PDB file of C-alpha atoms in Angstrom:
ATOM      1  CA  UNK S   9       0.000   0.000   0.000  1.00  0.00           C
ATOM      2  CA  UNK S  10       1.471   3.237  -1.244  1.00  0.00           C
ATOM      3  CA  UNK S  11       2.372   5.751   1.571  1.00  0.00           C
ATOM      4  CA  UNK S  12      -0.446   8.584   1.895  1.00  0.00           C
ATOM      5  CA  UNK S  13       2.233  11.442   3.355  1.00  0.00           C
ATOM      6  CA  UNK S  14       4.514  10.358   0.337  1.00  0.00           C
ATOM      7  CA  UNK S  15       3.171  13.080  -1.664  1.00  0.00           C
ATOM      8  CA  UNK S  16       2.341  15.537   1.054  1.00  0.00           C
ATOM      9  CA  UNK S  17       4.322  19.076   1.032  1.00  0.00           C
ATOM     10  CA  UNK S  18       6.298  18.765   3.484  1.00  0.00           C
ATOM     11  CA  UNK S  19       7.888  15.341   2.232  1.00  0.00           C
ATOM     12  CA  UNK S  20       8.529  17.601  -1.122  1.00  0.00           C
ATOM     13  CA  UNK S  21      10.151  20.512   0.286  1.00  0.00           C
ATOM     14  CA  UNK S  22      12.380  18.082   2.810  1.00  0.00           C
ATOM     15  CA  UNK S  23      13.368  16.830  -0.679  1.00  0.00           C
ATOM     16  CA  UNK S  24      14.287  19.978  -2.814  1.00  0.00           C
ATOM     17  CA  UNK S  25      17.323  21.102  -3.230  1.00  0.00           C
ATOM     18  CA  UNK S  26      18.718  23.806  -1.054  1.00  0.00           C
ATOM     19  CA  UNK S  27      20.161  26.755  -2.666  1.00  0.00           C
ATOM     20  CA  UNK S  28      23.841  26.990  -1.917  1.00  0.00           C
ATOM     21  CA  UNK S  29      25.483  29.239   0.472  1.00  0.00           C
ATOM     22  CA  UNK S  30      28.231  31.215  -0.995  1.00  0.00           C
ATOM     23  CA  UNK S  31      29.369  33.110   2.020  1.00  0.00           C
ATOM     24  CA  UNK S  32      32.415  30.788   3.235  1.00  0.00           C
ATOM     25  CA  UNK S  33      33.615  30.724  -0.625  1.00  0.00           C
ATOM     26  CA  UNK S  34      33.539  34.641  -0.397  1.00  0.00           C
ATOM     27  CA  UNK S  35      35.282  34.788   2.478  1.00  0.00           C
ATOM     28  CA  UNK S  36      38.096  32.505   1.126  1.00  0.00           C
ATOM     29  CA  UNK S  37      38.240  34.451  -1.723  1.00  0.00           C
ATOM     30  CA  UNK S  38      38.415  38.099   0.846  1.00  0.00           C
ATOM     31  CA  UNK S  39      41.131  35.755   2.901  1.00  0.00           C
ATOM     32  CA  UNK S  40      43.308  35.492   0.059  1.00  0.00           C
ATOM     33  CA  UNK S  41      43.163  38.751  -1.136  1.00  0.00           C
ATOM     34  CA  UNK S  42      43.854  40.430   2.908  1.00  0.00           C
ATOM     35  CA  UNK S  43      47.331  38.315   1.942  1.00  0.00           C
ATOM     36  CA  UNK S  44      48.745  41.991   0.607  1.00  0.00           C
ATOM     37  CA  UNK S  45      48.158  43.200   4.401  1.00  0.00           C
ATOM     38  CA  UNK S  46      48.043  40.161   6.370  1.00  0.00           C
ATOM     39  CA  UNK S  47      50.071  37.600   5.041  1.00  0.00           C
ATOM     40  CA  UNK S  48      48.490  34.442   7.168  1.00  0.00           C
ATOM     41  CA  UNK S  49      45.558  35.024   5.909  1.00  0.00           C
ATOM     42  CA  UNK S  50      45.866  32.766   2.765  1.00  0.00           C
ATOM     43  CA  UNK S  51      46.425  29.620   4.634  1.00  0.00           C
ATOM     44  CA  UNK S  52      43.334  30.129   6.685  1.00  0.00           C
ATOM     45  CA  UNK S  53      41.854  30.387   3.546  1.00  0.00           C
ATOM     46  CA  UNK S  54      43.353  27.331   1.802  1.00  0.00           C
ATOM     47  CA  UNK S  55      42.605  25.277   5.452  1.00  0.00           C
ATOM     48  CA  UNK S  56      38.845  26.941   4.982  1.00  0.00           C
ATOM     49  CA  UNK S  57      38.336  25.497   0.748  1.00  0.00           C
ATOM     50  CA  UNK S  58      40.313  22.144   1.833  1.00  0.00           C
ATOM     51  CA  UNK S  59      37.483  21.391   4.722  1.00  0.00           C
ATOM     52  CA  UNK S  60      34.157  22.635   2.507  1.00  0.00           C
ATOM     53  CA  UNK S  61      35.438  21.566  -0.514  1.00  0.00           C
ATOM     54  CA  UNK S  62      33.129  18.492  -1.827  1.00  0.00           C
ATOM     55  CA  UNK S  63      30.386  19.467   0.244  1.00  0.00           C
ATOM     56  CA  UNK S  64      28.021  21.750  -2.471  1.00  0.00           C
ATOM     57  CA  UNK S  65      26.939  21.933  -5.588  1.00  0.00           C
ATOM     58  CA  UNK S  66      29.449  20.896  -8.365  1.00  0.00           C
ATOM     59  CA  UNK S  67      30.006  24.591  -9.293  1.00  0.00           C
ATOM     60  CA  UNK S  68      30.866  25.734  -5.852  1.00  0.00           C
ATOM     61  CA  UNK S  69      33.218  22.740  -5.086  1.00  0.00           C
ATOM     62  CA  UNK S  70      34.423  24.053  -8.478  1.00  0.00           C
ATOM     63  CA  UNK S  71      35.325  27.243  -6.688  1.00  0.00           C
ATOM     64  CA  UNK S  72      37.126  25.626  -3.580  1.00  0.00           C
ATOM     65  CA  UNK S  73      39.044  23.960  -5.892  1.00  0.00           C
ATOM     66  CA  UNK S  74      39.657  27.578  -8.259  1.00  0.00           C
ATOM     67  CA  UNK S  75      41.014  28.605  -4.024  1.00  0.00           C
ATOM     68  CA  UNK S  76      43.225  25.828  -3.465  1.00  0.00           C
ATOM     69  CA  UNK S  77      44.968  26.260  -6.959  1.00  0.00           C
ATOM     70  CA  UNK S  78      45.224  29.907  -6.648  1.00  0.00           C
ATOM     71  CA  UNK S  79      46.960  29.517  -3.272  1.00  0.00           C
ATOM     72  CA  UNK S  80      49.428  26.532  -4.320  1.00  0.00           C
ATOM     73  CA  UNK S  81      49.973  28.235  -7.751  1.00  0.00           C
ATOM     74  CA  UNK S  82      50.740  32.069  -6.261  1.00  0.00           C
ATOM     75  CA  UNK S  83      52.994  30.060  -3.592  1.00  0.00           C
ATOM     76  CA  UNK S  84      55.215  28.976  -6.115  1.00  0.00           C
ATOM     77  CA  UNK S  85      54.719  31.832  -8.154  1.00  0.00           C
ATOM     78  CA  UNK S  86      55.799  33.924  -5.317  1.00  0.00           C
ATOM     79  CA  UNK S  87      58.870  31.557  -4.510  1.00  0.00           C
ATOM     80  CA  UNK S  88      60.304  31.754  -7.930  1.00  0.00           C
ATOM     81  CA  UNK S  89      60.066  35.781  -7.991  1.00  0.00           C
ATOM     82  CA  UNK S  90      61.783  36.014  -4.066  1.00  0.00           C
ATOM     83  CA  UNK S  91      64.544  33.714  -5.716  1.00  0.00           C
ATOM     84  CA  UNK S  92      64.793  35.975  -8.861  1.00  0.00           C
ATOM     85  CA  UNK S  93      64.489  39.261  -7.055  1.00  0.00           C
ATOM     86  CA  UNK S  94      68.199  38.526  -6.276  1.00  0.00           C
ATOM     87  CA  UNK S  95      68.988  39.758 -10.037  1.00  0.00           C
ATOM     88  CA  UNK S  96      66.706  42.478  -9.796  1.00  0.00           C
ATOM     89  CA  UNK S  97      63.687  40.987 -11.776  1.00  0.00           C
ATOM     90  CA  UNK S  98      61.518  39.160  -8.606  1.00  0.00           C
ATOM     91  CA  UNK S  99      60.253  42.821  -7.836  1.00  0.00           C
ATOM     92  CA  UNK S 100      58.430  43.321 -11.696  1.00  0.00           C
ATOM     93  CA  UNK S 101      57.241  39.431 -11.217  1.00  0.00           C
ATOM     94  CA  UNK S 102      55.922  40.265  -7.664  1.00  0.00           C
ATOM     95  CA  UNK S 103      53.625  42.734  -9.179  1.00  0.00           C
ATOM     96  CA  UNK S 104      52.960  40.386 -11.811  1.00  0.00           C
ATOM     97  CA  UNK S 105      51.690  38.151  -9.378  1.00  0.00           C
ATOM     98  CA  UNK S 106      49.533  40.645  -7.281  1.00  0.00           C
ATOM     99  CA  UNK S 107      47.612  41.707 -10.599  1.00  0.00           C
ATOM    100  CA  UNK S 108      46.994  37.844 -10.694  1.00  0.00           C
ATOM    101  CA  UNK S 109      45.715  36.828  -7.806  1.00  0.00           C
ATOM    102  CA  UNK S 110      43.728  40.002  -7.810  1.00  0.00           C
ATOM    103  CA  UNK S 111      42.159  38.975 -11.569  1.00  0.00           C
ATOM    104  CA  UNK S 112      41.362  35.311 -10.503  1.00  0.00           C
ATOM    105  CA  UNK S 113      39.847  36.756  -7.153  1.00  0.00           C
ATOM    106  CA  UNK S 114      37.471  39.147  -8.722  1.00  0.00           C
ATOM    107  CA  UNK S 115      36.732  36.267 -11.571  1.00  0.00           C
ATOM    108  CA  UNK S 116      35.786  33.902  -8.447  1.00  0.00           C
ATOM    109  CA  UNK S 117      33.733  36.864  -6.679  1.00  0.00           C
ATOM    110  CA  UNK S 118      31.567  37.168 -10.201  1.00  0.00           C
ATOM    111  CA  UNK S 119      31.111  33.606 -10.908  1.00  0.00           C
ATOM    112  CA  UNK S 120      29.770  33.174  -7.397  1.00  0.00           C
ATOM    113  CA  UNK S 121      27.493  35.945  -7.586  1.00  0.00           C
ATOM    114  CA  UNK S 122      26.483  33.771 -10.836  1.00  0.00           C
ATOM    115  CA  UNK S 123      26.127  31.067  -9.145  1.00  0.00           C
ATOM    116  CA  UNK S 124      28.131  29.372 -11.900  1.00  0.00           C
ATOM    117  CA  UNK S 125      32.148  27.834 -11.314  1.00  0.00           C
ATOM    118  CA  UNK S 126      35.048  29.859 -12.513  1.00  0.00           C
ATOM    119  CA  UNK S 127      35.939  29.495 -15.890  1.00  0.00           C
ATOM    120  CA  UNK S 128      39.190  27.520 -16.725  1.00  0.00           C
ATOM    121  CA  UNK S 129      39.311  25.954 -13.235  1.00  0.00           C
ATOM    122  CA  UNK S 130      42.573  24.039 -14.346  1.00  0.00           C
ATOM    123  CA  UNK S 131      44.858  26.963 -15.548  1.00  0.00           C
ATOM    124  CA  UNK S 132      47.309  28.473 -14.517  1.00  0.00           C
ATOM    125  CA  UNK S 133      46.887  32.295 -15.192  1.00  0.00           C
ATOM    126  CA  UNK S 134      43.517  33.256 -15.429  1.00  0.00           C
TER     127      UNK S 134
END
């Protein structure tokens, strides 16, 4: 015999997806940006994408994993210009890498307000 609440509302809205919460993905993104002033603010933020990440939609686990490539990538982007500032040219790459992390920051701010994952997840500049 077939259930009679089955069917009822409440069973339905118990059952529809919740709309994801893109607050903790904005802050990670905010976290890695405050780097310029506070530098231990990025590895809160990487710590923050590693725990949530897998735990929404596809396109926002999309953007915890745009965070933890943007950290790991600007890490060793930011390695290689301290070694190369040395012979004068780390300070030009440093900038280079500021105006980077600031363009795939403001790309991860719009696709969340989107509610869509970054575009080109996988790169390695934009």
């Amino acid at each position: 015999m077939a259930d009679p609440l089955a069917d009822s509302p409440e069973t339905l809205a118990d059952e529809a997806p919740q709309p994801a919460d893109t607050t903790l993905a904005m802050v990670v993104y905010g976290l890695l940006l405050a780097g310029f002033v506070i530098g231990i603010t990025p590895i809160v933020g990487v710590v923050i994408a590693y725990v949530y990440r897998g735990k929404g939609p596809p396109w926002l686990d999309g953007h915890y994993r745009y965070q933890i490539r943007t950290f790991w990538i600007g890490l060793l982007y930011a390695i290689v210009a301290a070694l190369l500032s040395l012979i004068g040219i780390g300070l030009i790459l440093m900038l280079g890498l500021a105006i980077w992390l600031i363009v795939r920051c403001v790309k991860g701010f719009k696709g969340l307000q989107e509610k869509r994952a970054p575009s080109n997840i996988d790169t390695w500049l934009w």
